[in-house]
GROMACS .gro file of C-alpha atoms in nm:
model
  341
    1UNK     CA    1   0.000   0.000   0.000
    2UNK     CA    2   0.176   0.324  -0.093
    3UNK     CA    3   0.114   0.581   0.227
    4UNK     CA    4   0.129   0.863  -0.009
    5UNK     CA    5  -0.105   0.769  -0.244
    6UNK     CA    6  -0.338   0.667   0.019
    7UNK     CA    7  -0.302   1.024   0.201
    8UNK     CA    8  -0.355   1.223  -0.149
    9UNK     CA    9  -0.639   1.066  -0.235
   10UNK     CA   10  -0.798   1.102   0.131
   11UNK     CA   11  -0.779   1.498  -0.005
   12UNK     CA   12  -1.090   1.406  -0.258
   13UNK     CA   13  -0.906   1.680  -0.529
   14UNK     CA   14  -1.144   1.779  -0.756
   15UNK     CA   15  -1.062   1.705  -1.092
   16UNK     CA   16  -1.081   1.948  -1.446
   17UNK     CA   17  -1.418   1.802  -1.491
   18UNK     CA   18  -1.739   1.906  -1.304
   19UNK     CA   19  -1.828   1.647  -1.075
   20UNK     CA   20  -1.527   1.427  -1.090
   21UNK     CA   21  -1.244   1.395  -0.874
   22UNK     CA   22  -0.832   1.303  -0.921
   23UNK     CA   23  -0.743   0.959  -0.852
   24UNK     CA   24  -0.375   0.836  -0.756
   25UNK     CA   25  -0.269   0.484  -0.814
   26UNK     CA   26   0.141   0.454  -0.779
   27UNK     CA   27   0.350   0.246  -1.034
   28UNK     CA   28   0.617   0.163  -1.122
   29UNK     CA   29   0.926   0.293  -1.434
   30UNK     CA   30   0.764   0.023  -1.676
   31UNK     CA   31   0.400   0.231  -1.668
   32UNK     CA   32   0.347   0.577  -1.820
   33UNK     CA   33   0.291   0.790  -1.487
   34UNK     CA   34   0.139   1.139  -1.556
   35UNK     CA   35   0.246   1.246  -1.200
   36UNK     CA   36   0.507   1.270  -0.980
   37UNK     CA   37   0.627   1.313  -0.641
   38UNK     CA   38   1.020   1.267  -0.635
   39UNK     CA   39   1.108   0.976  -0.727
   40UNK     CA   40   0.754   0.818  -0.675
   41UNK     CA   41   0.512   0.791  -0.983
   42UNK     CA   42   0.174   0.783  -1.020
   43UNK     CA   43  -0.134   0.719  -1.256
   44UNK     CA   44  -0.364   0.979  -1.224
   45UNK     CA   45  -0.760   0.942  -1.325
   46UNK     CA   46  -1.062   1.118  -1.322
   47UNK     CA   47  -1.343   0.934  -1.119
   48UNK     CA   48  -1.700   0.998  -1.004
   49UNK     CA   49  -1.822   1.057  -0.646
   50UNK     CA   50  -1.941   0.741  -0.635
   51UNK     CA   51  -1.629   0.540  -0.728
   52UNK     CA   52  -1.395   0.755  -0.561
   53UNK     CA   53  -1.618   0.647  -0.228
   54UNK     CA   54  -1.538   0.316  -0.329
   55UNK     CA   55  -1.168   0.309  -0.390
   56UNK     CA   56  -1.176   0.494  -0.049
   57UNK     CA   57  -1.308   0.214   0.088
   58UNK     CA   58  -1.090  -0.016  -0.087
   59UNK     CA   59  -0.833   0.159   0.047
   60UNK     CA   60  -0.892   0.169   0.365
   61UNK     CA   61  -0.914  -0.221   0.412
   62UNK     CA   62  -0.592  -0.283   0.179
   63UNK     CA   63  -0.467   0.010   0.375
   64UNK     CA   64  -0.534  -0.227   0.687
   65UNK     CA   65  -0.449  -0.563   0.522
   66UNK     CA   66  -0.130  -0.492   0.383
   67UNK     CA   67  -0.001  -0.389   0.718
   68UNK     CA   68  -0.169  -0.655   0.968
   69UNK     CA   69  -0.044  -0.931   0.709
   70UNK     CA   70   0.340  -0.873   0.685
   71UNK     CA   71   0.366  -0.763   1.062
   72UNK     CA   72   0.213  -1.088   1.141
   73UNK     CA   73   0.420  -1.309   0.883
   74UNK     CA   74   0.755  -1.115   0.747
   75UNK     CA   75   1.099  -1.053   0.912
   76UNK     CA   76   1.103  -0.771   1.094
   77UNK     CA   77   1.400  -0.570   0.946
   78UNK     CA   78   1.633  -0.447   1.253
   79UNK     CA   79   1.727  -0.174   1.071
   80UNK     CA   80   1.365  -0.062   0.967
   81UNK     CA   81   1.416   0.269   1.096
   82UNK     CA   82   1.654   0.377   0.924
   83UNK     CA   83   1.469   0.278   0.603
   84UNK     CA   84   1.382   0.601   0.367
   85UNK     CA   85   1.006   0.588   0.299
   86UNK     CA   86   1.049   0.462  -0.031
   87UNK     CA   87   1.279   0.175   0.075
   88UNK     CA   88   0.999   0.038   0.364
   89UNK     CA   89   0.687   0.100   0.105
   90UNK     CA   90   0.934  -0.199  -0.153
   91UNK     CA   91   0.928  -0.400   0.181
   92UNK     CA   92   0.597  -0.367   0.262
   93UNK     CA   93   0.428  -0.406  -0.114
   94UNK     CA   94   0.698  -0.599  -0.294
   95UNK     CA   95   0.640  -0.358  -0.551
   96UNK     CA   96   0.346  -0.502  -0.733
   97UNK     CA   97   0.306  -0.359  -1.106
   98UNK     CA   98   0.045  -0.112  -1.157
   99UNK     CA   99  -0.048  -0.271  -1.474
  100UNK     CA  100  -0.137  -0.603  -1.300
  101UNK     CA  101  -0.330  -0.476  -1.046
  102UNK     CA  102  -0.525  -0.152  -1.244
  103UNK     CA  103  -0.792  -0.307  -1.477
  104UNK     CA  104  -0.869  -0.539  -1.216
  105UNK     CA  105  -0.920  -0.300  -0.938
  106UNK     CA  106  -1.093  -0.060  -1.133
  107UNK     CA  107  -1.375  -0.285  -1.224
  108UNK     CA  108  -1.403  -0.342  -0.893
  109UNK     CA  109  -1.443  -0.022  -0.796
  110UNK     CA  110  -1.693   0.085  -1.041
  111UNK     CA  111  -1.898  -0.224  -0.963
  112UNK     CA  112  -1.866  -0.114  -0.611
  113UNK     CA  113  -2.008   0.222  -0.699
  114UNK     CA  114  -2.348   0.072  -0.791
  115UNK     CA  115  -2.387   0.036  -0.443
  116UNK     CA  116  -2.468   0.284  -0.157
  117UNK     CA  117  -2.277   0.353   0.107
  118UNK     CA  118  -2.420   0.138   0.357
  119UNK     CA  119  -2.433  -0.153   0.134
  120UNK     CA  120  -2.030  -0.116   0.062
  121UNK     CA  121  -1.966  -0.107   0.432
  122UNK     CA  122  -2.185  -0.435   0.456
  123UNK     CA  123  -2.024  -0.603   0.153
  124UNK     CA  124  -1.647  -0.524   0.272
  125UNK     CA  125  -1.697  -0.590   0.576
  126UNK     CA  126  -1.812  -0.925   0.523
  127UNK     CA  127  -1.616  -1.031   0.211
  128UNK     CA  128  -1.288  -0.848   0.252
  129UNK     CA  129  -1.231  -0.875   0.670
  130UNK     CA  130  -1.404  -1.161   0.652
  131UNK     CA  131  -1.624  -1.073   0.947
  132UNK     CA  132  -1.952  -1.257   1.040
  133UNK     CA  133  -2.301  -1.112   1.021
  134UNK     CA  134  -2.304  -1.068   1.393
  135UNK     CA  135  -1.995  -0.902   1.371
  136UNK     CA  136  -2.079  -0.686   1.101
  137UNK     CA  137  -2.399  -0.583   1.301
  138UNK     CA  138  -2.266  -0.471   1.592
  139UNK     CA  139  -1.939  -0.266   1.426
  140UNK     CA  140  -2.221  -0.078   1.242
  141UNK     CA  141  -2.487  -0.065   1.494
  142UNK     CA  142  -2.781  -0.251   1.281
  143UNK     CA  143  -2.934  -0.574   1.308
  144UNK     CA  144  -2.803  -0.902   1.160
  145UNK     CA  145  -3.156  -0.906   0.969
  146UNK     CA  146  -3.066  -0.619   0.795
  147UNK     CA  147  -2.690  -0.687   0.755
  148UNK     CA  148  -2.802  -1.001   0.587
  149UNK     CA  149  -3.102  -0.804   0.361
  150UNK     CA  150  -2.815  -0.542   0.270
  151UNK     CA  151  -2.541  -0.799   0.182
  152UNK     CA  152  -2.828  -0.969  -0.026
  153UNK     CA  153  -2.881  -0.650  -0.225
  154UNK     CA  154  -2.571  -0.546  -0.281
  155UNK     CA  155  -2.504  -0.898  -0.416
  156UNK     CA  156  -2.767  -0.896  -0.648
  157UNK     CA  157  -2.613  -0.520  -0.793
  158UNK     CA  158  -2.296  -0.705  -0.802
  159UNK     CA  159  -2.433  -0.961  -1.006
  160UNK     CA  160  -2.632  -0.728  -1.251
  161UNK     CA  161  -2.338  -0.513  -1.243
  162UNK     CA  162  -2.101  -0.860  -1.379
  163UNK     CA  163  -2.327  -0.973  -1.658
  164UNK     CA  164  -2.475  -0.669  -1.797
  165UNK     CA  165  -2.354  -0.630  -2.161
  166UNK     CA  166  -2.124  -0.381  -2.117
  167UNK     CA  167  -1.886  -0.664  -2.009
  168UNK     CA  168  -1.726  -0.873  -2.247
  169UNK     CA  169  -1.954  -1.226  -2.310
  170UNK     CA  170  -1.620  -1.448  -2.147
  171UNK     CA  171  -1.656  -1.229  -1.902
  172UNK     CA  172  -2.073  -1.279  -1.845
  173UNK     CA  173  -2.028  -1.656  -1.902
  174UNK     CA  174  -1.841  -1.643  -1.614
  175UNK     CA  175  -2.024  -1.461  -1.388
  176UNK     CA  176  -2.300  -1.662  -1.458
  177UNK     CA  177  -2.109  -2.008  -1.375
  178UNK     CA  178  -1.979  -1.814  -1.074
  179UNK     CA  179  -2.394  -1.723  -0.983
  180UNK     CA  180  -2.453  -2.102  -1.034
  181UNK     CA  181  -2.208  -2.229  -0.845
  182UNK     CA  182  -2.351  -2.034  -0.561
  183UNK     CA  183  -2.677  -2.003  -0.585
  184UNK     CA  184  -2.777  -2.312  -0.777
  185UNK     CA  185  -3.012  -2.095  -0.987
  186UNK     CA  186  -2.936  -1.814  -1.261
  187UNK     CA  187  -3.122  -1.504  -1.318
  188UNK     CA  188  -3.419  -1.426  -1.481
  189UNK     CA  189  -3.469  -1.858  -1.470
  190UNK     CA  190  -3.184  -1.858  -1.713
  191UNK     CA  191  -3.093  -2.193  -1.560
  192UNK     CA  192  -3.460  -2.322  -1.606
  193UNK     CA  193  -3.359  -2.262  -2.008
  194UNK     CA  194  -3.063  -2.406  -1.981
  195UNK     CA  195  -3.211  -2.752  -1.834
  196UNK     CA  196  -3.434  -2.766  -2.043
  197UNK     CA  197  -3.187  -2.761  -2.396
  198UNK     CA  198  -2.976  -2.987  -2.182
  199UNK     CA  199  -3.275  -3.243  -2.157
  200UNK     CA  200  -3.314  -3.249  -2.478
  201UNK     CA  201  -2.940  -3.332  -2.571
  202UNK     CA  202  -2.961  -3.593  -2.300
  203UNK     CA  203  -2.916  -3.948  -2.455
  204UNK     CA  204  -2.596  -3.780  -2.669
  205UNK     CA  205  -2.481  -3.569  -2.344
  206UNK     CA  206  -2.236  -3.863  -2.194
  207UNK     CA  207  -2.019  -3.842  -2.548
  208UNK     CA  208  -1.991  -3.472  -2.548
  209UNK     CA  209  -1.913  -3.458  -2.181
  210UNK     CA  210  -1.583  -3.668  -2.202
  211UNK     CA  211  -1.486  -3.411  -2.483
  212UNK     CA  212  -1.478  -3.152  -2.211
  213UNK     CA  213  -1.247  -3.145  -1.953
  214UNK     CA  214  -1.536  -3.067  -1.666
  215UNK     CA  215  -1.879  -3.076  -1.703
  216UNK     CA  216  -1.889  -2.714  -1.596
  217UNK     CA  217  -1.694  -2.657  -1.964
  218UNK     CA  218  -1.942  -2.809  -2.157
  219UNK     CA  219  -2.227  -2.625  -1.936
  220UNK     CA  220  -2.065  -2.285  -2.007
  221UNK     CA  221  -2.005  -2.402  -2.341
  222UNK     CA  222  -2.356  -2.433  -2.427
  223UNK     CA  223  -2.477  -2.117  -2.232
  224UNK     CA  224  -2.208  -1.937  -2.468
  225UNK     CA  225  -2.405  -2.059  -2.731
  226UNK     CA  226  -2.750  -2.014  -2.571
  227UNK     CA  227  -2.692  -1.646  -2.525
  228UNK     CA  228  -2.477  -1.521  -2.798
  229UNK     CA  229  -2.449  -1.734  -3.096
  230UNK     CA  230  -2.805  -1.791  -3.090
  231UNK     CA  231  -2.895  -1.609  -3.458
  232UNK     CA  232  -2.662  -1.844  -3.565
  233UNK     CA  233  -2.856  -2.172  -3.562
  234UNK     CA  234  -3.006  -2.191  -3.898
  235UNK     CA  235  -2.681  -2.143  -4.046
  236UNK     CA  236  -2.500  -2.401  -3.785
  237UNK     CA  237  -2.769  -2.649  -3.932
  238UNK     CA  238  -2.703  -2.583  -4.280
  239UNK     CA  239  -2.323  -2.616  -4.196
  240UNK     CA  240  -2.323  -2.939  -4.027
  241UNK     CA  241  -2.572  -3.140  -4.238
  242UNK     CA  242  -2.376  -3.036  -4.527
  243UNK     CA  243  -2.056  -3.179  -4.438
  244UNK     CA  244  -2.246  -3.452  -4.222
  245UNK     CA  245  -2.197  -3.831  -4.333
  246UNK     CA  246  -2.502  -4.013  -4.440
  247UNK     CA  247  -2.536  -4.173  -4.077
  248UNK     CA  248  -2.525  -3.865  -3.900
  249UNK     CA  249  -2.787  -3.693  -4.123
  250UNK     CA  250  -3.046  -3.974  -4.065
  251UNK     CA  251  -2.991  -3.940  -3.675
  252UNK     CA  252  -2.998  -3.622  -3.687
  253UNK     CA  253  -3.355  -3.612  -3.824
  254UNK     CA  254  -3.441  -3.932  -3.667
  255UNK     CA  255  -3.344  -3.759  -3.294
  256UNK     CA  256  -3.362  -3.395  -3.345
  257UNK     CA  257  -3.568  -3.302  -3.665
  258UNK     CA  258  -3.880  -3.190  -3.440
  259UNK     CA  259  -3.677  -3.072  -3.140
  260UNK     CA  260  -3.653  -2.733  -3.147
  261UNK     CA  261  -3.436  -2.487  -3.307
  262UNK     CA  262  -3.222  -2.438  -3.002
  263UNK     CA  263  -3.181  -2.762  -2.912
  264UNK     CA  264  -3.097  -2.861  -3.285
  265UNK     CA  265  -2.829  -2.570  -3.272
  266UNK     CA  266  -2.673  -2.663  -2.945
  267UNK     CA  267  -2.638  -3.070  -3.076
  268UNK     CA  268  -2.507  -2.985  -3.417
  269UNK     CA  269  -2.260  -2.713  -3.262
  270UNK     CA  270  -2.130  -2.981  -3.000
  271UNK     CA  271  -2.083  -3.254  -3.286
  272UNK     CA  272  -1.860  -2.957  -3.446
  273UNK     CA  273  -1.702  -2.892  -3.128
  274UNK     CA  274  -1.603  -3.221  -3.120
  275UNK     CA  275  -1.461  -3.285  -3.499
  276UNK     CA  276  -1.313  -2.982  -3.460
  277UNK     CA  277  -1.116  -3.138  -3.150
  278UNK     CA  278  -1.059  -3.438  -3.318
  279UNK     CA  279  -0.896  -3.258  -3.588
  280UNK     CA  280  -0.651  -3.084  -3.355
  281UNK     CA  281  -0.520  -3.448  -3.253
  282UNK     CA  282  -0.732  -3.430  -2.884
  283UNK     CA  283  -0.883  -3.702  -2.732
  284UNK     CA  284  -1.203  -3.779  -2.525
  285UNK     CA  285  -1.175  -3.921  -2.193
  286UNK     CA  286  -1.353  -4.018  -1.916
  287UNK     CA  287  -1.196  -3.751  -1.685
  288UNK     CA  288  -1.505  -3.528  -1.583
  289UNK     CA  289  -1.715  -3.824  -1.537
  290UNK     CA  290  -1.453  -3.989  -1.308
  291UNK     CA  291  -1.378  -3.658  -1.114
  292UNK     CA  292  -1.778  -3.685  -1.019
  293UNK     CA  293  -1.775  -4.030  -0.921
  294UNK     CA  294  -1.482  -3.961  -0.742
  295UNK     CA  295  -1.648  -3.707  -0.530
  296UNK     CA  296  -1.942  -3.890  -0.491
  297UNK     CA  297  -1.727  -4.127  -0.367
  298UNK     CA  298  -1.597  -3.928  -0.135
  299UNK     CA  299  -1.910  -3.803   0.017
  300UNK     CA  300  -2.049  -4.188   0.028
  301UNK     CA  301  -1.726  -4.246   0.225
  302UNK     CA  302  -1.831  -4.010   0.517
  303UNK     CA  303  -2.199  -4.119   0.490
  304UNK     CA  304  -2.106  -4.494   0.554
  305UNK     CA  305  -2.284  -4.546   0.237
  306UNK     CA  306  -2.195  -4.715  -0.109
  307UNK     CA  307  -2.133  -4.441  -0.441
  308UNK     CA  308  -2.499  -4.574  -0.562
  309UNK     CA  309  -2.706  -4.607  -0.214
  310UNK     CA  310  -2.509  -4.208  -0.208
  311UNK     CA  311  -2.666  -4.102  -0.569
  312UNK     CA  312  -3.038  -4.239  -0.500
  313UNK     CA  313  -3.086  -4.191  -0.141
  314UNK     CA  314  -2.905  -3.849  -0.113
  315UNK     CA  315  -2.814  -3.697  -0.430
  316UNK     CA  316  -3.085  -3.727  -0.669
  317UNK     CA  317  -3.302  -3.666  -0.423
  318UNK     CA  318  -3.174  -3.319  -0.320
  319UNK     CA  319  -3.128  -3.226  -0.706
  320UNK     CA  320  -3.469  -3.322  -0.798
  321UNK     CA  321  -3.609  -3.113  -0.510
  322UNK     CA  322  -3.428  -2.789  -0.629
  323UNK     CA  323  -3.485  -2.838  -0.968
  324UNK     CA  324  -3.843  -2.878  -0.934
  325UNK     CA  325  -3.906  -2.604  -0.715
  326UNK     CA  326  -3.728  -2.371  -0.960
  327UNK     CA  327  -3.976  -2.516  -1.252
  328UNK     CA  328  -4.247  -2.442  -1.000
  329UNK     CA  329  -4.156  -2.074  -0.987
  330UNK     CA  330  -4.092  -2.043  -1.366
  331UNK     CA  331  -4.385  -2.195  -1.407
  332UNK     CA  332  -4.581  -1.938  -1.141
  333UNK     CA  333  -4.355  -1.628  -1.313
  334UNK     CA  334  -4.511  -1.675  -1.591
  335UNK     CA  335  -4.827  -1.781  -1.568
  336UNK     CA  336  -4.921  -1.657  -1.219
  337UNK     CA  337  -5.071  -2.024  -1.165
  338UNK     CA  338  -4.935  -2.278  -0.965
  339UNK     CA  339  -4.792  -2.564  -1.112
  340UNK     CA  340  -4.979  -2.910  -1.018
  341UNK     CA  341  -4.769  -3.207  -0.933
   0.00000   0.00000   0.00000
């Protein structure tokens, strides 16, 4: 953390431009500094209100971080007093680029700015300190009801914030798996779409999958698809039937030829997905069905059970559950009546 930096920026300088304000972030000979203090460079930028609130804040925990970290786990250099400024920031930081840190920490930021104050102070709290909800409540003097409301809204920002289209589509893919991952559902029932395509892949879905490393590949491959190649499937069709042998033609139309357009484009892009691997000398394997089975395993292990007493008395079970109350509320969304079992 560079303690100049961090005091010139607690000055909130207004910047050239109405409503903005200057921004310091040090680096290092290799970056093109606009500024200068000495021998100490900078990167100055113009931010709003908002975001310069929430670098503040960022700073303020790094600020905090850096220094509880390396007094708790680096040397303590006798001679650290006799250290010029600049020599015990290079201890301290290890002199981290500026251009590895920047783009990074700027997205942050601005993502951070969605939020309002309070709902920063929540978030940081409880992701960056890593403090717990009753913590968090009584540092700011709320409840843990509404430490646990805030953290939920400023988590759903986040989210809109990481998968609006301003951000590149690796990027949104991403965030979506990331959503998933922790949520088990996707927004706007994007994962009730996604199940449903998958369904109707799923007597061919074994091959694909051990053409994929994971199985969360091949998911994120076909949500890829699903959101931004999908003006493409007429012409994916066309593509692969015309270079398709004889055998694959007549399954195709045998399997998918009144499926519909979606799921056709999603099975003829995977079968080019996987010639396309072929042709690059790859290979399938059985890795991302053995990396399940292994954790299954795993799990059955602890349970005293065996891996398939593990996938029909707990597994399928608890998937089916949450699967079926999402198609309940898809179902509810958009019909506003309840779905009969």
């Amino acid at each position: 953390m560079d303690k100049l930096a961090y005091h010139l920026n607690k000055k909130k300088k207004p910047s050239k431009t109405e409503g903005k304000f200057l921004y310091y972030y040090p680096c290092n000979s290799a970056d093109k500094a606009n500024y200068r203090v000495g021998d100490k460079k900078y990167i100055v930028i113009e931010v709003t209100e908002n975001e310069w609130e929430a670098l503040r804040e960022l700073d303020r925990f790094e600020y905090n971080n850096w220094h509880k970290v390396y007094r708790h786990n680096e040397p303590f250099p006798i001679d650290e007093e006799m250290l010029s400024p600049r020599e015990q920031q290079k201890w301290i930081n290890k002199e981290i680029p500026f251009t590895t840190l920047s783009i990074e920490r700027l997205d942050r930021v601005r993502a951070l700015g969605t939020l309002t104050v309070q709902e920063r102070k929540v978030y940081c709290l409880c992701v960056d300190d890593g403090l717990t909800q009753k913590d968090i409540a009584e540092y700011l003097g709320i409840t843990q009801g509404a430490v646990s409301t805030t953290f939920n809204r400023a988590r759903k920002k986040l989210d809109a914030y990481n998968t609006s289209k301003d951000n590149a589509p690796d990027d949104i893919v991403w965030a979506l798996w990331k959503i998933f991952m922790r949520d088990y559902e996707l927004p706007d029932f994007l994962d009730v779409e996604i199940e449903f395509v998958i369904r109707g892949i799923f007597n061919d879905l074994i091959p694909f999958i051990n053409w994929f490393y994971s199985i969360g590949e091949l998911c994120r491959y076909i949500l890829w698809y699903y959101l931004f190649d999908e003006d493409r499937i007429r012409q994916d069709i066309e593509k692969y039937l015309s270079t398709a042998t004889q055998e694959e033609q007549e399954y195709f139309k045998d399997y998918y030829g009144e499926q519909v357009p979606i799921i056709q484009g999603v099975y003829v892009r995977l079968c080019m997905e996987v010639k396309r691997r072929e042709a690059n000398r790859l290979q399938d394997s059985h890795k991302a069905i053995d990396g399940v089975y292994t954790a299954v395993e795993k799990i059955a292990k602890r349970l005293n059970l065996s891996v398939e007493e593990c996938l029909k008395q707990r597994l399928y079970p608890y998937l089916a559950e949450k699967r079926k109350r999402r198609l309940k509320e898809f179902y509810r969304y958009y019909t506003g009546k309840k779905l009969h079992e």
